[in-house]
């Protein structure tokens, strides 16, 4: 069969890498992909958000299955358009993707269905927002309503910082995405990512994982899309997983169905686990990036077969097989990300890094220019490694990172440390 992957990031490279291994797949296409994806898939020179062109391509090429990586095309209706054209696609409709596309919707939805989340208010003007901040004090969290590539959330440690964030957002820092904002209580604890494949009221959990949102070590600096992840995440033990399923995942599926916004695709709950229990920070209607990279390294069964079964109404028989090993992914980013950064620098050392058979380098912002591999985005690569222990996986990943060079490369040195100390390794 012919499969199309939509997206350009490290997540899509990891998905494409896994899909390529499926015996069901004869031809793999990527729109638009990156330099790593083009080594294993045929490049389709269409932007992930050019939905009419993607539909036309899929019809013409008779694509049997399309898998969508990022949120933007989902929130712009790619699944609706493919379905209308009679094309098979794994990804939520626009009416469901709002669970990620609007934080105001997501917070109101959680409140309505009793899904645990931080106390909040929503605002559409500066004065009310600032009065609320002065009444509540700091630390406090300011969130742009709309999509902002993981950067529209400010954790303000002082009232001054919070007021500055509010002013910038209403001045249009994130365009329409920050015309409305959510201000919420700061929650203490440790984060985890809980991802499942879902359809209607049913789900199949993926392996657990933990991301590292802040740009610098020890969770310092601004939020990013994610600087590294590992799987499994020992913070999510069996008991906690049961609670996540009972109190968060299933009520979300039921609630969304009740709202006439039935889900079909990947569902990601970003969680804070701490003194106030397990709370949802956000929902994503897709897999995480970089969580997908270490998760896919541990998936031993056939992702394409699982997705086809789910779409065919046979979710009951879907039972993914996970490796018992640990997996770590370290993001190498362009220095300056998530703010301003330069690109176009040559990348070397990937072949050397992959000489360790446990290492795979997934590309994100990469391109080819004059036959050379160059940086082309904020997050450039995710270096993944598998190990018998989490510590071993971390060591292998960083050993590989040390072999890869590009100008101004930045990466965190503490990816997986929380898990390693929890495991006592
Ligand atoms: P979100 O996009 O809503 O998940 O927010 C991005 C990141 O900001 C999260 O992954 C957390 O690291 C942090 N964050 C968001 N909301 C809160 C909160 N209420 N308390 C503490 N940290 C938060
Ligand atoms: N890594 C977090 C996200 O994909 O939103």
Coordinates of C-alpha atoms and ligand atoms in Angstrom, one line a residue:
X1 CA 0.0 0.0 0.0
X2 CA 0.9 3.7 -0.3
X3 CA 1.3 5.8 2.8
X4 CA 1.7 9.5 3.1
X5 CA 3.1 11.2 6.2
X6 CA 2.3 14.9 6.6
X7 CA 4.8 17.1 8.5
X8 CA 8.4 18.3 8.6
X9 CA 9.7 17.6 12.0
X10 CA 11.6 15.0 14.1
X11 CA 8.3 13.5 15.1
X12 CA 7.5 12.8 11.4
X13 CA 10.9 11.4 10.7
X14 CA 10.4 8.9 13.6
X15 CA 6.9 8.0 12.3
X16 CA 8.2 7.6 8.8
X17 CA 11.1 5.5 10.0
X18 CA 8.6 3.2 11.8
X19 CA 6.1 3.1 9.0
X20 CA 8.8 2.2 6.5
X21 CA 9.4 -1.0 8.4
X22 CA 5.9 -2.2 7.9
X23 CA 5.5 -5.1 5.5
X24 CA 2.2 -3.6 4.4
X25 CA 3.9 -0.5 3.0
X26 CA 5.2 -0.5 -0.6
X27 CA 5.7 3.2 -1.1
X28 CA 6.1 5.9 1.5
X29 CA 5.7 9.6 0.7
X30 CA 6.3 12.7 2.9
X31 CA 4.8 16.2 2.5
X32 CA 7.1 18.0 2.8
X33 CA 9.5 16.2 5.1
X34 CA 13.1 17.1 5.8
X35 CA 16.5 16.0 4.7
X36 CA 16.3 12.9 6.9
X37 CA 12.9 11.9 5.8
X38 CA 13.8 12.2 2.2
X39 CA 16.3 9.4 2.6
X40 CA 13.5 7.0 3.4
X41 CA 10.4 8.5 1.7
X42 CA 9.6 10.2 -1.6
X43 CA 9.5 13.9 -1.2
X44 CA 6.1 15.6 -2.0
X45 CA 6.8 19.2 -2.4
X46 CA 3.5 20.4 -0.8
X47 CA 3.3 22.3 2.5
X48 CA 1.6 20.4 5.3
X49 CA -1.1 23.2 5.5
X50 CA -1.8 23.3 1.7
X51 CA -4.8 21.0 2.2
X52 CA -6.4 21.2 -1.3
X53 CA -3.1 20.4 -2.9
X54 CA -2.6 17.4 -0.5
X55 CA -6.0 16.1 -1.3
X56 CA -5.4 16.4 -5.0
X57 CA -2.0 14.6 -4.6
X58 CA -3.5 11.8 -2.5
X59 CA -6.3 11.2 -5.1
X60 CA -4.0 11.3 -8.0
X61 CA -1.4 8.9 -6.4
X62 CA -4.1 6.7 -4.9
X63 CA -2.7 7.0 -1.4
X64 CA -4.2 4.3 0.8
X65 CA -3.4 5.9 4.2
X66 CA -2.4 9.4 5.4
X67 CA -0.9 10.0 8.8
X68 CA -0.8 13.5 10.1
X69 CA 2.0 14.7 12.4
X70 CA 1.4 18.3 13.3
X71 CA -1.5 20.2 14.8
X72 CA -1.8 23.0 12.3
X73 CA -3.2 21.0 9.3
X74 CA -5.6 19.1 11.7
X75 CA -6.9 22.4 13.1
X76 CA -7.3 23.6 9.6
X77 CA -9.4 20.7 8.6
X78 CA -7.2 18.2 6.7
X79 CA -9.0 15.2 8.1
X80 CA -12.4 16.6 7.0
X81 CA -11.1 17.3 3.5
X82 CA -9.6 13.9 3.1
X83 CA -12.7 12.1 4.4
X84 CA -14.9 14.1 2.0
X85 CA -12.7 13.0 -0.8
X86 CA -13.1 9.4 0.3
X87 CA -9.4 9.1 1.4
X88 CA -8.3 7.2 4.6
X89 CA -6.6 9.5 7.1
X90 CA -5.5 9.1 10.7
X91 CA -6.0 12.4 12.4
X92 CA -8.8 14.3 14.1
X93 CA -11.4 16.5 12.4
X94 CA -11.2 20.3 12.8
X95 CA -14.1 20.2 15.3
X96 CA -12.1 17.9 17.5
X97 CA -8.7 19.5 17.0
X98 CA -10.0 22.5 18.8
X99 CA -9.0 20.6 22.0
X100 CA -5.5 21.7 21.2
X101 CA -6.1 24.7 19.0
X102 CA -7.9 26.7 21.7
X103 CA -6.8 26.7 25.3
X104 CA -10.0 28.5 26.2
X105 CA -12.0 25.7 24.7
X106 CA -9.8 23.0 26.4
X107 CA -10.0 24.7 29.8
X108 CA -13.8 25.2 29.6
X109 CA -14.2 21.6 28.4
X110 CA -12.2 20.2 31.3
X111 CA -14.2 22.3 33.8
X112 CA -17.5 21.1 32.3
X113 CA -16.5 17.4 32.4
X114 CA -14.6 17.5 35.8
X115 CA -11.2 16.7 34.3
X116 CA -8.6 17.9 36.7
X117 CA -6.7 21.0 35.6
X118 CA -5.3 24.2 37.2
X119 CA -7.7 26.9 38.4
X120 CA -8.0 29.5 35.6
X121 CA -9.9 32.5 34.2
X122 CA -10.0 33.6 30.5
X123 CA -9.5 37.2 29.4
X124 CA -10.0 39.3 26.3
X125 CA -8.7 42.6 27.7
X126 CA -5.6 43.8 29.4
X127 CA -7.2 45.6 32.4
X128 CA -9.2 42.7 33.7
X129 CA -6.2 40.4 33.2
X130 CA -3.9 42.6 35.1
X131 CA -6.4 43.1 38.0
X132 CA -6.7 39.3 38.2
X133 CA -2.9 38.9 38.3
X134 CA -2.6 41.6 41.1
X135 CA -5.3 39.8 43.1
X136 CA -3.7 36.3 42.7
X137 CA 0.0 37.1 42.9
X138 CA 2.9 35.2 41.4
X139 CA 4.0 32.7 40.3
X140 CA 1.3 32.6 37.7
X141 CA 0.9 31.2 34.2
X142 CA -0.2 33.2 31.2
X143 CA -1.3 31.3 28.0
X144 CA -2.1 32.5 24.6
X145 CA -5.4 30.9 23.5
X146 CA -4.3 29.7 20.1
X147 CA -1.5 27.7 18.5
X148 CA 2.0 29.1 19.1
X149 CA 4.3 26.2 18.5
X150 CA 4.7 25.5 22.3
X151 CA 5.9 29.0 22.9
X152 CA 2.7 30.8 23.9
X153 CA 3.0 29.9 27.6
X154 CA 4.8 32.2 30.0
X155 CA 5.5 31.0 33.6
X156 CA 5.8 34.4 35.4
X157 CA 7.7 34.3 38.6
X158 CA 6.8 37.9 39.5
X159 CA 3.7 40.1 39.0
X160 CA 5.9 42.4 36.8
X161 CA 6.8 39.5 34.5
X162 CA 3.1 38.5 34.3
X163 CA 2.0 42.0 33.4
X164 CA 4.7 42.2 30.7
X165 CA 3.5 38.9 29.2
X166 CA -0.1 40.0 29.2
X167 CA 0.8 43.3 27.6
X168 CA 2.9 41.6 24.9
X169 CA 0.2 39.1 24.2
X170 CA -2.6 41.7 23.8
X171 CA -0.2 43.8 21.7
X172 CA -0.2 40.8 19.2
X173 CA 3.0 38.9 20.0
X174 CA 1.3 35.7 18.8
X175 CA -1.1 37.4 16.4
X176 CA -4.7 36.2 16.6
X177 CA -3.5 33.3 18.9
X178 CA -3.1 35.8 21.7
X179 CA -6.3 37.9 21.3
X180 CA -7.7 35.9 24.1
X181 CA -5.6 34.5 27.0
X182 CA -5.9 32.0 29.8
X183 CA -4.4 32.9 33.2
X184 CA -4.0 30.0 35.5
X185 CA -2.6 28.8 38.8
X186 CA 1.0 27.7 38.8
X187 CA 1.2 24.0 39.6
X188 CA 4.2 22.4 41.3
X189 CA 5.4 18.9 40.4
X190 CA 6.9 16.8 37.7
X191 CA 5.5 16.6 34.1
X192 CA 4.7 13.6 32.1
X193 CA 3.3 13.0 28.6
X194 CA 0.5 10.5 28.2
X195 CA -0.3 9.6 24.6
X196 CA -2.8 7.2 23.2
X197 CA -4.3 6.3 19.8
X198 CA -8.0 7.0 20.2
X199 CA -11.3 6.5 18.3
X200 CA -14.6 7.5 19.7
X201 CA -14.7 6.3 23.3
X202 CA -11.9 3.8 23.0
X203 CA -8.2 4.1 23.2
X204 CA -4.9 2.2 22.9
X205 CA -2.1 3.7 25.2
X206 CA 1.3 4.4 23.7
X207 CA 4.4 3.9 25.9
X208 CA 4.8 6.6 28.6
X209 CA 7.3 9.4 28.2
X210 CA 8.6 12.6 29.7
X211 CA 9.6 15.8 27.8
X212 CA 11.9 18.6 28.8
X213 CA 10.1 21.9 27.9
X214 CA 12.6 24.6 29.0
X215 CA 15.5 25.5 26.9
X216 CA 18.3 25.2 29.5
X217 CA 19.4 22.6 32.0
X218 CA 17.5 22.2 35.3
X219 CA 14.3 23.5 33.6
X220 CA 15.6 27.1 33.3
X221 CA 14.8 29.6 30.6
X222 CA 11.8 29.9 28.3
X223 CA 9.5 27.1 27.1
X224 CA 10.3 25.4 23.8
X225 CA 8.5 22.8 21.7
X226 CA 10.6 20.3 23.8
X227 CA 14.4 19.7 24.2
X228 CA 14.5 16.0 24.8
X229 CA 12.4 13.1 26.0
X230 CA 12.7 9.5 27.2
X231 CA 10.5 6.4 27.5
X232 CA 9.2 4.8 29.6
X233 CA 8.8 7.5 32.3
X234 CA 9.0 5.8 35.7
X235 CA 6.9 8.6 37.3
X236 CA 3.9 7.1 35.5
X237 CA 3.7 3.8 37.4
X238 CA 0.8 1.4 37.0
X239 CA -1.3 3.1 39.7
X240 CA -0.8 6.6 38.2
X241 CA -1.5 5.3 34.7
X242 CA -4.8 3.8 36.0
X243 CA -5.8 7.2 37.4
X244 CA -4.8 8.9 34.2
X245 CA -7.0 6.6 32.2
X246 CA -10.0 6.8 34.6
X247 CA -9.9 10.5 35.5
X248 CA -8.5 12.0 32.3
X249 CA -8.4 10.0 29.2
X250 CA -11.7 8.2 29.2
X251 CA -13.7 11.2 30.4
X252 CA -12.1 13.3 27.7
X253 CA -13.2 10.8 25.0
X254 CA -16.7 10.6 26.4
X255 CA -17.0 14.4 26.8
X256 CA -15.7 15.1 23.3
X257 CA -18.2 12.6 21.9
X258 CA -21.0 14.2 23.9
X259 CA -20.0 17.6 22.4
X260 CA -20.3 16.1 18.9
X261 CA -16.6 16.3 18.5
X262 CA -15.7 12.6 18.5
X263 CA -11.9 12.0 18.5
X264 CA -10.0 9.9 16.0
X265 CA -6.2 10.0 16.0
X266 CA -3.4 10.5 18.5
X267 CA -4.4 12.2 21.8
X268 CA -1.7 13.6 24.1
X269 CA -2.4 14.8 27.6
X270 CA 0.4 16.9 29.0
X271 CA 0.3 16.3 32.8
X272 CA 1.6 17.8 36.0
X273 CA 2.0 15.2 38.7
X274 CA 2.5 16.8 42.2
X275 CA 1.0 17.8 45.5
X276 CA -2.3 18.6 43.8
X277 CA -2.6 15.2 42.2
X278 CA -2.5 14.6 38.5
X279 CA -3.6 17.7 36.5
X280 CA -3.9 18.3 32.8
X281 CA -1.7 21.2 31.6
X282 CA -2.8 20.8 28.0
X283 CA -4.2 18.5 25.4
X284 CA -2.5 17.9 22.1
X285 CA -4.4 16.2 19.2
X286 CA -1.2 14.6 17.9
X287 CA 1.9 12.8 19.1
X288 CA 4.5 14.8 20.9
X289 CA 7.7 16.1 19.5
X290 CA 10.3 15.0 20.7
X291 CA 8.4 12.2 22.6
X292 CA 7.6 10.3 19.4
X293 CA 11.3 9.8 18.7
X294 CA 12.1 7.7 21.8
X295 CA 8.6 6.1 21.8
X296 CA 8.9 4.9 18.2
X297 CA 12.3 3.4 19.0
X298 CA 10.5 1.1 21.5
X299 CA 7.6 0.0 19.4
X300 CA 8.1 -3.5 18.2
X301 CA 4.8 -4.2 16.5
X302 CA 3.5 -2.7 13.3
X303 CA 2.2 0.9 13.6
X304 CA 0.5 0.8 10.2
X305 CA -1.4 -2.4 11.1
X306 CA -2.5 -0.8 14.4
X307 CA -3.7 2.4 12.7
X308 CA -5.6 0.4 9.9
X309 CA -7.3 -1.7 12.6
X310 CA -8.3 1.4 14.5
X311 CA -9.8 3.0 11.4
X312 CA -11.6 -0.2 10.5
X313 CA -13.4 -0.3 13.9
X314 CA -11.2 -3.1 15.3
X315 CA -9.5 -1.1 18.1
X316 CA -10.3 -3.9 20.5
X317 CA -7.8 -6.2 18.9
X318 CA -5.0 -3.6 18.9
X319 CA -2.2 -4.4 21.3
X320 CA 1.1 -2.7 20.6
X321 CA 4.2 -4.5 21.7
X322 CA 6.9 -2.4 23.5
X323 CA 10.5 -3.2 24.0
X324 CA 11.5 -3.6 27.7
X325 CA 14.5 -1.3 27.0
X326 CA 14.9 2.4 27.7
X327 CA 15.1 5.0 25.1
X328 CA 16.4 8.6 25.2
X329 CA 16.1 11.4 22.7
X330 CA 18.3 14.6 22.9
X331 CA 17.3 17.6 20.8
X332 CA 20.1 19.5 19.2
X333 CA 18.8 23.0 18.4
X334 CA 20.1 26.2 16.8
X335 CA 21.6 28.5 19.4
X336 CA 19.1 31.2 20.2
X337 CA 16.0 29.0 19.8
X338 CA 13.2 29.5 20.9
X339 CA 13.9 33.2 20.1
X340 CA 15.9 34.4 17.2
X341 CA 18.5 32.0 15.6
X342 CA 20.6 31.7 12.5
X343 CA 20.3 28.8 10.1
X344 CA 22.1 27.5 7.0
X345 CA 25.1 26.0 8.9
X346 CA 26.6 22.7 7.7
X347 CA 25.9 19.6 9.9
X348 CA 28.6 16.9 10.2
X349 CA 29.1 13.7 12.2
X350 CA 25.8 11.9 11.9
X351 CA 27.3 8.9 10.2
X352 CA 29.9 8.7 12.9
X353 CA 27.2 9.0 15.6
X354 CA 25.1 6.2 14.0
X355 CA 28.0 3.8 14.1
X356 CA 26.7 2.7 17.5
X357 CA 23.9 0.4 16.4
X358 CA 21.7 1.6 19.3
X359 CA 21.7 5.2 18.0
X360 CA 19.4 6.7 15.4
X361 CA 19.5 10.4 14.5
X362 CA 16.1 11.8 13.5
X363 CA 16.1 15.1 11.5
X364 CA 13.8 18.1 12.2
X365 CA 15.0 21.4 10.7
X366 CA 17.4 20.2 8.1
X367 CA 17.8 20.7 4.4
X368 CA 20.2 20.0 1.6
X369 CA 22.0 22.8 -0.1
X370 CA 24.7 22.2 -2.8
X371 CA 24.8 18.6 -1.7
X372 CA 25.5 19.5 1.9
X373 CA 23.3 18.9 4.9
X374 CA 22.5 22.2 6.6
X375 CA 20.4 23.5 9.5
X376 CA 17.0 24.9 8.5
X377 CA 15.1 25.4 11.7
X378 CA 15.1 25.9 15.5
X379 CA 15.1 22.3 16.5
X380 CA 17.6 20.6 14.1
X381 CA 18.0 16.9 15.2
X382 CA 16.9 14.5 17.8
X383 CA 19.6 12.0 18.7
X384 CA 18.0 8.8 20.1
X385 CA 19.6 5.8 21.8
X386 CA 18.3 2.6 23.3
X387 CA 19.8 1.1 26.5
X388 CA 19.3 -1.7 28.9
X389 CA 19.0 1.0 31.6
X390 CA 17.9 4.6 31.3
X391 CA 21.4 5.6 32.3
X392 CA 22.9 3.6 29.5
X393 CA 20.5 5.0 27.0
X394 CA 21.4 8.5 28.1
X395 CA 25.1 7.9 27.9
X396 CA 24.8 6.4 24.4
X397 CA 22.7 9.4 23.3
X398 CA 25.2 12.0 24.6
X399 CA 28.1 10.1 23.3
X400 CA 26.5 10.4 19.8
X401 CA 25.6 14.0 20.4
X402 CA 29.3 14.7 21.0
X403 CA 30.1 13.5 17.5
X404 CA 27.7 15.8 15.7
X405 CA 28.7 19.4 14.9
X406 CA 27.1 22.5 13.5
X407 CA 27.7 26.1 14.3
X408 CA 26.0 27.5 17.5
X409 CA 24.5 24.0 18.3
X410 CA 22.7 24.0 21.6
X411 CA 21.4 21.1 23.6
X412 CA 20.5 20.3 27.2
X413 CA 22.9 18.0 29.1
X414 CA 20.4 16.7 31.7
X415 CA 17.8 14.9 29.5
X416 CA 16.5 11.8 31.4
X417 CA 18.1 12.8 34.8
X418 CA 14.8 12.9 36.6
X419 CA 14.0 9.4 35.5
X420 CA 17.5 8.1 36.3
X421 CA 17.3 9.5 39.9
X422 CA 13.7 8.1 40.3
X423 CA 15.0 4.7 39.3
X424 CA 18.0 5.1 41.6
X425 CA 20.4 4.2 38.7
Ligands
LIG1 P1 1.1 23.9 27.8 O1 1.4 24.3 26.4 O2 -0.1 24.5 28.3 O3 1.4 22.5 28.1 O4 2.3 24.7 28.6 C1 3.7 24.5 28.2 C2 4.5 24.2 29.4 O5 4.4 25.2 30.4 C3 4.1 22.9 30.2 O6 4.6 21.8 29.6 C4 4.7 23.2 31.5 O7 6.1 23.0 31.6 C5 4.4 24.7 31.7 N1 3.1 24.9 32.3 C6 1.9 25.1 31.7 N2 0.9 25.3 32.6 C7 1.5 25.3 33.8 C8 1.0 25.4 35.1 N3 -0.3 25.7 35.4 N4 1.8 25.3 36.2 C9 3.1 25.0 35.9 N5 3.7 24.9 34.7 C10 2.9 25.0 33.7
LIG2 N1 6.8 18.0 23.3 C1 5.6 18.6 23.5 C2 4.7 18.7 22.4 O1 4.9 18.0 21.4 O2 3.8 19.5 22.5

